[in-house]
CSV table of C-alpha atoms in Angstrom, one decimal:
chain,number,residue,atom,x,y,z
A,1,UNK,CA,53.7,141.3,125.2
A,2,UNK,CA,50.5,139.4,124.1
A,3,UNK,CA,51.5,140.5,120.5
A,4,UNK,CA,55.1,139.1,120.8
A,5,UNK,CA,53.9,135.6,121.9
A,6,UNK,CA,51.0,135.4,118.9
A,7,UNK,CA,54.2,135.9,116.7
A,8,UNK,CA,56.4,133.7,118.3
A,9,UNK,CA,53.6,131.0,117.9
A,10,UNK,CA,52.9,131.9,114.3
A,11,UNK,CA,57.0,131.6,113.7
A,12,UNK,CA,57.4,128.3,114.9
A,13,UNK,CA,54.3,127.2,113.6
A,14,UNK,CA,55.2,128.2,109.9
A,15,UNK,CA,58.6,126.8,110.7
A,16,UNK,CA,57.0,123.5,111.6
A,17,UNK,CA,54.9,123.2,108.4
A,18,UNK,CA,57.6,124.4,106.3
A,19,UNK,CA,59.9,121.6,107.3
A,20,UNK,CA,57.2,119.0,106.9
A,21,UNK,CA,56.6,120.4,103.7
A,22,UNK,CA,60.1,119.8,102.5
A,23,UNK,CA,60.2,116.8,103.6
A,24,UNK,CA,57.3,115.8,101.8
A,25,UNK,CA,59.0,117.5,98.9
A,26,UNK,CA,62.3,115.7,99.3
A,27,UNK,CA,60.3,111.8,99.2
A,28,UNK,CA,58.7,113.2,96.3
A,29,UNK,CA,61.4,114.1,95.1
A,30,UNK,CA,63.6,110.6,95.6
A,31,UNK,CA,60.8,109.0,94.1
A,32,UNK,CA,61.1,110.8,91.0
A,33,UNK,CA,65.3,110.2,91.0
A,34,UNK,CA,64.6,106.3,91.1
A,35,UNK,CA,61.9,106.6,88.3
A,36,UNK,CA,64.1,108.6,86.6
A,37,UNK,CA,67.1,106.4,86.6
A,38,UNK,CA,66.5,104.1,84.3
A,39,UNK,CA,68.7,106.9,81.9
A,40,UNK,CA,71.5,106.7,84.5
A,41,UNK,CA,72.0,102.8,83.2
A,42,UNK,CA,70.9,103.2,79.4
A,43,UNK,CA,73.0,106.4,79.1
A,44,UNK,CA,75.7,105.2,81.5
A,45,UNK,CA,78.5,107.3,79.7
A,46,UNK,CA,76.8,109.8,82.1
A,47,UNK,CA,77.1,107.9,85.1
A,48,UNK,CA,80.8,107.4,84.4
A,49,UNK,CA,81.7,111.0,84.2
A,50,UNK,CA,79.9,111.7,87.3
A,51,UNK,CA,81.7,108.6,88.9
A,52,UNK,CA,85.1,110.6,87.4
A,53,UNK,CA,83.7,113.7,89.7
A,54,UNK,CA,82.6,112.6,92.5
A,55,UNK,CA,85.0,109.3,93.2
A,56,UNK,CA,88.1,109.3,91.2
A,57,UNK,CA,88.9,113.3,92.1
A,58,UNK,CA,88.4,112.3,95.6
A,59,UNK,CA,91.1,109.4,95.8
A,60,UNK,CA,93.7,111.4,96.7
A,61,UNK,CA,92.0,113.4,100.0
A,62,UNK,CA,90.7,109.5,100.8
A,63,UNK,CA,93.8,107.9,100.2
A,64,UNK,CA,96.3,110.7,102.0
A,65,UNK,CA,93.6,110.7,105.1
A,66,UNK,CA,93.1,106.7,105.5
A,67,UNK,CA,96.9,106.4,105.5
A,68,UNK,CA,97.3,109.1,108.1
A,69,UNK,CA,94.6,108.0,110.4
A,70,UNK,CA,96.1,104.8,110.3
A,71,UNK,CA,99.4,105.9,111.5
A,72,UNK,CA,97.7,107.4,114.2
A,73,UNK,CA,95.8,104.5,115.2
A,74,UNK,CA,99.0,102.1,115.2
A,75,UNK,CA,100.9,104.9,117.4
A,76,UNK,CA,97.9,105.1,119.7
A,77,UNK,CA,96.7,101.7,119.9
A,78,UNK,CA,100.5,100.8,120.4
A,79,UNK,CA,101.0,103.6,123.0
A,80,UNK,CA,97.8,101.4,124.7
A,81,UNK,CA,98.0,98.0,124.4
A,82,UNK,CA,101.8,97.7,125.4
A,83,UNK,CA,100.9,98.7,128.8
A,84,UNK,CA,98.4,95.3,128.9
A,85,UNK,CA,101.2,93.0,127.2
A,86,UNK,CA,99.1,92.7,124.4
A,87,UNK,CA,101.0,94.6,121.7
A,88,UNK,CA,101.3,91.5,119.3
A,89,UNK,CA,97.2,92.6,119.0
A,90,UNK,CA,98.0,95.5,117.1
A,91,UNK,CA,96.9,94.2,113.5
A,92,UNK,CA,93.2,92.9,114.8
A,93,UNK,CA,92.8,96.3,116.8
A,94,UNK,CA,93.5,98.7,113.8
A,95,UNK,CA,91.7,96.6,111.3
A,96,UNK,CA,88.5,96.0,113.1
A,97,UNK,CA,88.5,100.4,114.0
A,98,UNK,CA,89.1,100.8,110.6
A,99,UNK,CA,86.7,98.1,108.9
A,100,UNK,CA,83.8,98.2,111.2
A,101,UNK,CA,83.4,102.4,111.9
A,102,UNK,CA,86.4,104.7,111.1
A,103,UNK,CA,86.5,103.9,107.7
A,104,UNK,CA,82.7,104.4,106.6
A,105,UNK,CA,82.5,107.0,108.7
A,106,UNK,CA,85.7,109.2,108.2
A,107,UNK,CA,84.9,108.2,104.1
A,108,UNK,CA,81.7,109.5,104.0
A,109,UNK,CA,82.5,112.6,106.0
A,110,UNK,CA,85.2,113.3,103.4
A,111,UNK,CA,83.0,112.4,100.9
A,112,UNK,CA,80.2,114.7,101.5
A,113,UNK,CA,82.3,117.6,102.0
A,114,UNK,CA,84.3,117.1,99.3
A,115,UNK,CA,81.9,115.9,96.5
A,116,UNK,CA,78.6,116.5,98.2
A,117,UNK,CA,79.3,120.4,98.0
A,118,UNK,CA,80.3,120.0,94.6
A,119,UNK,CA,77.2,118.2,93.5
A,120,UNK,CA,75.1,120.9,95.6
A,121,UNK,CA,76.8,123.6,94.2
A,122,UNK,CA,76.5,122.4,90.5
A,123,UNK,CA,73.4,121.2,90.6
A,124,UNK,CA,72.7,124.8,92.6
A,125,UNK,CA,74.0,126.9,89.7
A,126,UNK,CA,72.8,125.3,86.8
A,127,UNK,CA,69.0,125.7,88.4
A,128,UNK,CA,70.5,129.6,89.1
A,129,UNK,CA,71.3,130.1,85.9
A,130,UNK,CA,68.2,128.7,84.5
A,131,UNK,CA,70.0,125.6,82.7
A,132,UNK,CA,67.2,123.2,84.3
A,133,UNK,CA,64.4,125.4,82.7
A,134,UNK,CA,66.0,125.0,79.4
A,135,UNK,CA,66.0,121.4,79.8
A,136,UNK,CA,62.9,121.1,80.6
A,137,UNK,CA,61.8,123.5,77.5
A,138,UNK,CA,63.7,121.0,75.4
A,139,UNK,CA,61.8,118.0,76.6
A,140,UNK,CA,64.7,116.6,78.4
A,141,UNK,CA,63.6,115.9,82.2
A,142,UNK,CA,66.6,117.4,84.3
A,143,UNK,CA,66.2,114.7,87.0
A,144,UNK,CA,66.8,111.7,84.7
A,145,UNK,CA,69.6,113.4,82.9
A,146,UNK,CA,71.2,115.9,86.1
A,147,UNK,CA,70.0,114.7,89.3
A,148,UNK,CA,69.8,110.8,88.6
A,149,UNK,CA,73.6,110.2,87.0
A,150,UNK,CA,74.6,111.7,90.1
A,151,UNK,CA,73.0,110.4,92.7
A,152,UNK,CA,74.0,107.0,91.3
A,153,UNK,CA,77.7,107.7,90.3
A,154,UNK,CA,77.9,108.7,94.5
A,155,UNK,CA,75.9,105.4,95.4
A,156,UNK,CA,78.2,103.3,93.8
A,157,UNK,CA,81.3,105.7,94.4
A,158,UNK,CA,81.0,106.0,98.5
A,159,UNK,CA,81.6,101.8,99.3
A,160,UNK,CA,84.5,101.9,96.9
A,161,UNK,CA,86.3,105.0,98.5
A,162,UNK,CA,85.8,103.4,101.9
A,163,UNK,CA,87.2,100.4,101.1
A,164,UNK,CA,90.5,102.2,99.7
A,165,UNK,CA,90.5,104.1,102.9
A,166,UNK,CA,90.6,101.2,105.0
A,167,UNK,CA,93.4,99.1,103.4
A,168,UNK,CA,95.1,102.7,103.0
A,169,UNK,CA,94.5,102.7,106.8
A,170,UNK,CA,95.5,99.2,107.6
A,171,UNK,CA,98.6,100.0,105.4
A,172,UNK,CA,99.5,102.9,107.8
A,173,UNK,CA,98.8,100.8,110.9
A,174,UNK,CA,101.5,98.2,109.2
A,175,UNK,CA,104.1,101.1,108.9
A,176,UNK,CA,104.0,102.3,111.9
A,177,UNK,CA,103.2,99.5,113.8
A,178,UNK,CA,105.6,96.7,112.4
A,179,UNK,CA,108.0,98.9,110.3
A,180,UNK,CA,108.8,101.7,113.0
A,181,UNK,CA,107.9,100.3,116.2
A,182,UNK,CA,108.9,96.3,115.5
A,183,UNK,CA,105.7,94.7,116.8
A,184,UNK,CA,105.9,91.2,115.1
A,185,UNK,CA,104.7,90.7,111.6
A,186,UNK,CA,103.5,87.1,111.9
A,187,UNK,CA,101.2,87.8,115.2
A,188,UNK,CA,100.1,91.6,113.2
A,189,UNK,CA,98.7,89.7,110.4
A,190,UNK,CA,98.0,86.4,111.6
A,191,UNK,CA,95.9,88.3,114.8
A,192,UNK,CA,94.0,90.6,112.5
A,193,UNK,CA,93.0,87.6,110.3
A,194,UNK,CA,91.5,85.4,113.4
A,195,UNK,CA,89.9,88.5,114.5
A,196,UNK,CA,88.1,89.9,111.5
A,197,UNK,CA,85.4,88.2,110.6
A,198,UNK,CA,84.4,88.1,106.8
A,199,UNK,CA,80.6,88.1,107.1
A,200,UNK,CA,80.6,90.1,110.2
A,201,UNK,CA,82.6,92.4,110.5
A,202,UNK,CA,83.7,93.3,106.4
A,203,UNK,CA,79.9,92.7,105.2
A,204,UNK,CA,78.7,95.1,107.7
A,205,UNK,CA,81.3,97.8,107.1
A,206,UNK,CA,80.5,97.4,103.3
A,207,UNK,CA,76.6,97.5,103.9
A,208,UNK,CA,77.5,100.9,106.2
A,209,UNK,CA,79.4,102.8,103.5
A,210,UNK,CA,76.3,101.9,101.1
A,211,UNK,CA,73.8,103.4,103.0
A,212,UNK,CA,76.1,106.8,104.0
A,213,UNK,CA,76.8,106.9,100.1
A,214,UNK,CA,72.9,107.1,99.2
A,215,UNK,CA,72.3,109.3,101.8
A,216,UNK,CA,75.1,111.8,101.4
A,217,UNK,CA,74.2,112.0,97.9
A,218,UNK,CA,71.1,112.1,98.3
A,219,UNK,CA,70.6,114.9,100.4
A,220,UNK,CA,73.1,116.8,98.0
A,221,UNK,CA,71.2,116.4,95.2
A,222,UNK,CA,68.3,117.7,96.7
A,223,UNK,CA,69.5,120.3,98.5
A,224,UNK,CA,70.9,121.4,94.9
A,225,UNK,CA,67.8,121.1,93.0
A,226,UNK,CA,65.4,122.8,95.7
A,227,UNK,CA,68.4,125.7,96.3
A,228,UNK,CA,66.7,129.5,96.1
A,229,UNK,CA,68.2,130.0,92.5
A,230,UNK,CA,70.3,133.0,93.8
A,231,UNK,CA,74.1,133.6,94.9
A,232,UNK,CA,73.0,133.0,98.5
A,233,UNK,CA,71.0,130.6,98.5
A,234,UNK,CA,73.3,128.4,96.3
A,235,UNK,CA,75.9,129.4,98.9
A,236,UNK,CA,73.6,128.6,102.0
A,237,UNK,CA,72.3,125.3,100.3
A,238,UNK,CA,75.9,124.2,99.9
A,239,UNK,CA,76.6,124.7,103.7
A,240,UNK,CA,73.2,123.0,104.5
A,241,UNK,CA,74.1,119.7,102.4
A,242,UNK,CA,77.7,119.4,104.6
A,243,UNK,CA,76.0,120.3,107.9
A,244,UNK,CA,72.8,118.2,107.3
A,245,UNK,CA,74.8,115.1,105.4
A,246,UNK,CA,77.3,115.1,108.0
A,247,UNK,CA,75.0,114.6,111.0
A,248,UNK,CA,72.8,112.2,109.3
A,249,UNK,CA,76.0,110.2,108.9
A,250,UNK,CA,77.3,109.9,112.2
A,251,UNK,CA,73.1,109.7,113.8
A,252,UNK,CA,73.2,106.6,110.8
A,253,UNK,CA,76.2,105.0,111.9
A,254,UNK,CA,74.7,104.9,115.6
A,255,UNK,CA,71.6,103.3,114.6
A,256,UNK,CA,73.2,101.2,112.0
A,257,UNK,CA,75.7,100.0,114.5
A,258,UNK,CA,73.2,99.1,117.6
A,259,UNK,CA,71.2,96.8,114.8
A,260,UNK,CA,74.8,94.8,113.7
A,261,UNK,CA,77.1,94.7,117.0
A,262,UNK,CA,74.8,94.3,119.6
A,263,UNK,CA,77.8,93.0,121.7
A,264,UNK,CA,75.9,89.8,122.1
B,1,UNK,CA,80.6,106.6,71.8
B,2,UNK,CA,84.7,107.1,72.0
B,3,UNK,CA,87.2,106.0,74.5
B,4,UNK,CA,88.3,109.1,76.5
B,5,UNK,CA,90.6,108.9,79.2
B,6,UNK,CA,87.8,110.0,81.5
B,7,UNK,CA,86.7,106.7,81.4
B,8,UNK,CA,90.4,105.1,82.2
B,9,UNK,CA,90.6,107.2,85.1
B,10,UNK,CA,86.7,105.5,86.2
B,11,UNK,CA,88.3,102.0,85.2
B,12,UNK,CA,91.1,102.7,87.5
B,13,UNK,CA,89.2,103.8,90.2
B,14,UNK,CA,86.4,101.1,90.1
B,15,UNK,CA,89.1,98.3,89.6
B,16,UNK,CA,91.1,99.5,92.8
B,17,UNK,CA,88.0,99.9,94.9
B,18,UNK,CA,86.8,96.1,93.9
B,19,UNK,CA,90.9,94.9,95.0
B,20,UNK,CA,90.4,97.1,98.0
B,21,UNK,CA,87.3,94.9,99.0
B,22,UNK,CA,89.0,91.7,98.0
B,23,UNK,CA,92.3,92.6,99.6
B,24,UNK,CA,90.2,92.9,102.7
B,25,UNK,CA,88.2,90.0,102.4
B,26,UNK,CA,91.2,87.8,101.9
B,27,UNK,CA,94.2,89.3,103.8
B,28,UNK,CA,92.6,91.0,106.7
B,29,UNK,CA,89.2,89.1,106.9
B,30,UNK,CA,89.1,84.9,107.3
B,31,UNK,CA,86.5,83.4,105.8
B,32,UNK,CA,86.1,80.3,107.8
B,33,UNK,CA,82.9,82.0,109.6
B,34,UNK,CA,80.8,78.7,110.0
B,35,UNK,CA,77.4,80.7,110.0
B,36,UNK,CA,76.4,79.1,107.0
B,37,UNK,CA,74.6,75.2,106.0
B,38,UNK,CA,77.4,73.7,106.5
B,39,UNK,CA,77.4,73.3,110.0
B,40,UNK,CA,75.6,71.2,113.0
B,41,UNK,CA,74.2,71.8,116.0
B,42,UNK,CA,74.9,70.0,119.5
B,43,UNK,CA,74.1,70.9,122.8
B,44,UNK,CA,75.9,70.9,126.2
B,45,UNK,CA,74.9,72.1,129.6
B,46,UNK,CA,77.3,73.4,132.0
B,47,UNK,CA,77.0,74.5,135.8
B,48,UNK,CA,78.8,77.6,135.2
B,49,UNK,CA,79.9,78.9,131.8
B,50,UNK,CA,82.3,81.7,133.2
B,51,UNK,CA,83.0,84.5,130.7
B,52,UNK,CA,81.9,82.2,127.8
B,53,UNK,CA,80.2,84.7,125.2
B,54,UNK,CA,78.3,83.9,122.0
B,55,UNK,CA,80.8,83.6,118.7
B,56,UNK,CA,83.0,82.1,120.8
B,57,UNK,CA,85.7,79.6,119.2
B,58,UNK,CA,84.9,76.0,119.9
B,59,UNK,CA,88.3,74.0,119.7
B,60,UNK,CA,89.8,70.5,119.4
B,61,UNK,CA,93.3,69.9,119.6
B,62,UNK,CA,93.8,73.8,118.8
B,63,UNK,CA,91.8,73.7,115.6
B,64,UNK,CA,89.1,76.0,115.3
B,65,UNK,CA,86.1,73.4,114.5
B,66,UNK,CA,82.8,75.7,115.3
B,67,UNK,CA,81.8,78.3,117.6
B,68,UNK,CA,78.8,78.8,120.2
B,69,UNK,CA,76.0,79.9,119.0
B,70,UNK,CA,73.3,80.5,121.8
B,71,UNK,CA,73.5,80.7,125.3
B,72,UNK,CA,70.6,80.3,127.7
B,73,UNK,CA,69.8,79.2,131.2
B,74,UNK,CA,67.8,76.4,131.3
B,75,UNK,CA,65.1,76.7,133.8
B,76,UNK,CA,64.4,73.2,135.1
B,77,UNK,CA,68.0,72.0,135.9
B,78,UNK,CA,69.6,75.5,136.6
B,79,UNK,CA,72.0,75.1,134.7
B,80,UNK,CA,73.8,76.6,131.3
B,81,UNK,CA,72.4,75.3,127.9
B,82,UNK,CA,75.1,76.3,125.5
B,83,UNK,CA,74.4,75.5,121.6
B,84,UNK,CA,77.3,74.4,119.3
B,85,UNK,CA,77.9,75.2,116.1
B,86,UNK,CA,80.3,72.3,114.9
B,87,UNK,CA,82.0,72.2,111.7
B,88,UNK,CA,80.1,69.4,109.1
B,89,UNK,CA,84.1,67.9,108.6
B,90,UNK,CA,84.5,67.0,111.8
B,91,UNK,CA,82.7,64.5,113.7
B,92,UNK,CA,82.9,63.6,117.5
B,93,UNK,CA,82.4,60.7,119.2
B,94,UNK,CA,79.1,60.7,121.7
B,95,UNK,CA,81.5,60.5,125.0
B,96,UNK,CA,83.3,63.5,124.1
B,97,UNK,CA,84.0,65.7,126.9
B,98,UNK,CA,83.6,70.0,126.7
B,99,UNK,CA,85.2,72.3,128.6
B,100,UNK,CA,85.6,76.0,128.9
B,101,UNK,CA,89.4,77.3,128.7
B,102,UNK,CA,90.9,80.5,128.8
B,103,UNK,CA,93.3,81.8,126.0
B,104,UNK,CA,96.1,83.1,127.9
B,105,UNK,CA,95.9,84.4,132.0
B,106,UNK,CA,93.1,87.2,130.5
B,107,UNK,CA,92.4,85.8,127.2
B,108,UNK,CA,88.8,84.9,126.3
B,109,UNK,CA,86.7,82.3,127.0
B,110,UNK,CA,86.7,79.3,124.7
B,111,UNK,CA,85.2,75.5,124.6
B,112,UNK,CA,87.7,73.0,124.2
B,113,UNK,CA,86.3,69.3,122.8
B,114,UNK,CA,88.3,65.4,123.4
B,115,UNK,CA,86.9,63.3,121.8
B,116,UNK,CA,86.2,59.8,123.7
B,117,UNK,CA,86.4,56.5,122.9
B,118,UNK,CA,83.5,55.3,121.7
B,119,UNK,CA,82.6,54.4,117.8
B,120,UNK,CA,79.3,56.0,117.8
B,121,UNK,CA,79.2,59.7,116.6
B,122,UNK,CA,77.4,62.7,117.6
B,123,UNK,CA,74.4,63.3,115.7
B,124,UNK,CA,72.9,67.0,114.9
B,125,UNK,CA,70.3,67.5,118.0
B,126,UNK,CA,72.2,65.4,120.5
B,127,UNK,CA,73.6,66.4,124.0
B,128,UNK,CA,77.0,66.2,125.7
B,129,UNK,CA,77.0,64.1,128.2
B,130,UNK,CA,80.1,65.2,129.8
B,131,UNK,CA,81.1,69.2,130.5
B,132,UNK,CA,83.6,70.6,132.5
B,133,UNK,CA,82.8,73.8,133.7
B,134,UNK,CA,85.0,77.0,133.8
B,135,UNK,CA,87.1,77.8,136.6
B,136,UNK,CA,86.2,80.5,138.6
B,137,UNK,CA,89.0,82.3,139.9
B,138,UNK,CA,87.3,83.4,143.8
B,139,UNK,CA,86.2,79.7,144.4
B,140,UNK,CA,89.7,78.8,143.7
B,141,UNK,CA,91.5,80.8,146.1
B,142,UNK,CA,88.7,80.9,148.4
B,143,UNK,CA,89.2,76.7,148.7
B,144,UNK,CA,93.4,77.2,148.6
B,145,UNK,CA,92.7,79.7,151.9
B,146,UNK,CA,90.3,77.6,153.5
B,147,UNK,CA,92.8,74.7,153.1
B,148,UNK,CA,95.8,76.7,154.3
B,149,UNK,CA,94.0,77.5,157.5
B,150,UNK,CA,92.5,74.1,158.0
B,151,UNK,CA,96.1,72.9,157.3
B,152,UNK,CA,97.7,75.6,160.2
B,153,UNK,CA,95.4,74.2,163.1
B,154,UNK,CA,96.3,70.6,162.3
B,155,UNK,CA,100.1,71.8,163.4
């Protein structure tokens, strides 16, 4: 009994240290990415065709998904504010869902499962297969030339992917709202433009995808480069980044969100 | 270096992310936000501001001109201290009158300004002398049932 306790103690204490450790390991490690990036810029050929990975190959899932969740927020928000009178509100209603949350959020979930795991996985199998070690026999630093090009080509990736998905989604509030249901097409617009505020309410949505783009990426990158360099671990590292990148995102957005609409 | 079409693909992408912003900023946003310099402040005290919230639109005539910026109790008179944030391009003469008005039967709140008749102008700092407060629904029909009794024992 006595014996099982003493390990359970020793567990969690090792647990605690160990994730302490890492992250410890993980500033360490951002620092050295930022040093590291001035190749990102001089080289920026690399930066492009990690922009070409992780942004343009995920247009499509962004642009299909923005348009869809859209629809469903003109069909919802219809089915809603018709029963108040106020369907001519439509337009302001899916615009400010879409500008100030859904899109920065719903973006940078897609984001991080679909290029986060990619740049985990990469970044997991070139360590695995001891591609990083070469580098680094060849005098070539594998965070300025691997990890940096891609955390930067995802920073400057994420607020232009969210930005497609919300006029993707404002698009498919429009078709559905005014093209199949008939809500007005003056009061749509002219509504959503009185009720979105430039500075308040498009600013802040652009400053939210910013800061889920360097975290997503972020914690991809390092969850590649500190992967165990086997099968499994690349595997289990992968899984971690969505799980871990997807949570940080949505506990982000709440904090994020108390700071800008306090509700005044 | 070469052109490959990588790199067409990353101008395509970068270029419709940028209209993206821009189509948002000028189709769905509006920038009249009058946060920045180029407004003024006035001040106006009211005996009961209603629903009024910060941001709200400040009108004239229908116009947007400003919106409210603060709103505090002041603890002297015990009454409403609302700051305006007017437009610089409009300018209002000192016995111009404030009220709060609803949009609609269960719009929002907003302050409607008339200007008066006198030639001075409102300067940044100064204080309306004349406010009209919001109407609260319960005092309304509280008087109207008051009266209709009053009105019954008369006959």
């Amino acid at each position: 009994m006595l014996e099982h306790l003493d390990r359970l103690i020793r567990k969690t204490g090792h647990a605690g240290i160990d994730a302490i450790w890492r992250l410890g390991y993980a500033g360490k490690f951002m620092f050295l990415t930022l040093i590291g990036s001035g190749t990102s810029f001089r080289r920026f050929h690399l930066t492009i065709r990690e922009i070409y990975f992780t942004g343009v190959r995920s247009l499509i899932i962004i642009v299909v998904s923005g348009l869809f969740v859209g629809m469903v927020l003109g069909l919802q928000g219809y089915e809603t504010l018709q029963r108040y009178g106020a369907s001519s509100s439509l337009g302001v209603m899916v615009a400010l869902a879409l500008v100030r949350e859904l899109g920065p959020v719903v973006a940078a979930l897609l984001f991080a499962s679909r290029a986060g795991s990619a740049i985990t996985a990469e970044i997991g199998l070139m360590k695995a297969t001891e591609q990083l070690s070469a580098m680094e026999m060849m005098a070539v630093d594998p965070i300025s030339r691997v990890v940096a090009p891609r955390f930067w080509s995802g920073v400057i990736s994420m607020p232009l992917l969210a930005a497609i998905f919300n006029t993707m989604g404002i698009f498919g509030g429009y078709l559905i709202g005014v093209v199949l249901i008939g809500v007005d097409e003056g009061s749509f617009w002219s509504q959503m433009q009185a009720g979105v505020d430039l500075r308040y309410d498009i600013m802040n949505g652009v400053i939210k995808s910013f800061v889920f783009g360097i975290a997503v990426t972020a914690i991809a990158v390092f969850e590649g480069y500190d992967s165990p360099p086997t099968a499994e671990g690349v595997s289990s590292a992968t899984t971690r980044t969505v799980v871990t990148s997807s949570l940080s995102v949505l506990i982000l957005d709440f904090v994020l969100t108390s700071f800008m609409f306090r509700g005044a | 270096m070469e052109r490959t079409t990588l790199d067409l693909w990353v101008g395509i992408f970068i270029a419709a992310g940028i209209g993206a912003i821009l189509l948002l900023a000028l189709k769905v946003g509006n920038m009249s936000s009058f946060n920045g310099s180029n407004t003024y402040q006035i001040y106006a005290y009211f005996d009961n501001i209603g629903g009024l919230k910060q941001r709200a639109p400040i009108k004239s005539a229908g116009v947007v001109v400003g919106r409210v910026a603060a709103i505090a109790l002041d603890p002297k008179q015990y009454k409403a201290r609302v700051t305006f944030n007017l437009d610089r391009q409009y300018q209002f003469s000192k016995d111009s009158t404030a009220s709060i008005l609803t949009s609609g039967l269960l719009g929002e709140q907003y302050i409607g300004i008339e200007t008066g008749a006198e030639d001075a102008m409102l300067k940044p700092g100064d204080t309306l002398a004349f406010t009209q407060s919001a109407v609260v629904l319960e005092k309304l029909i509280g008087q109207f049932i008051f009266n209709k009794a009053g009105s019954g024992n008369h006959n």
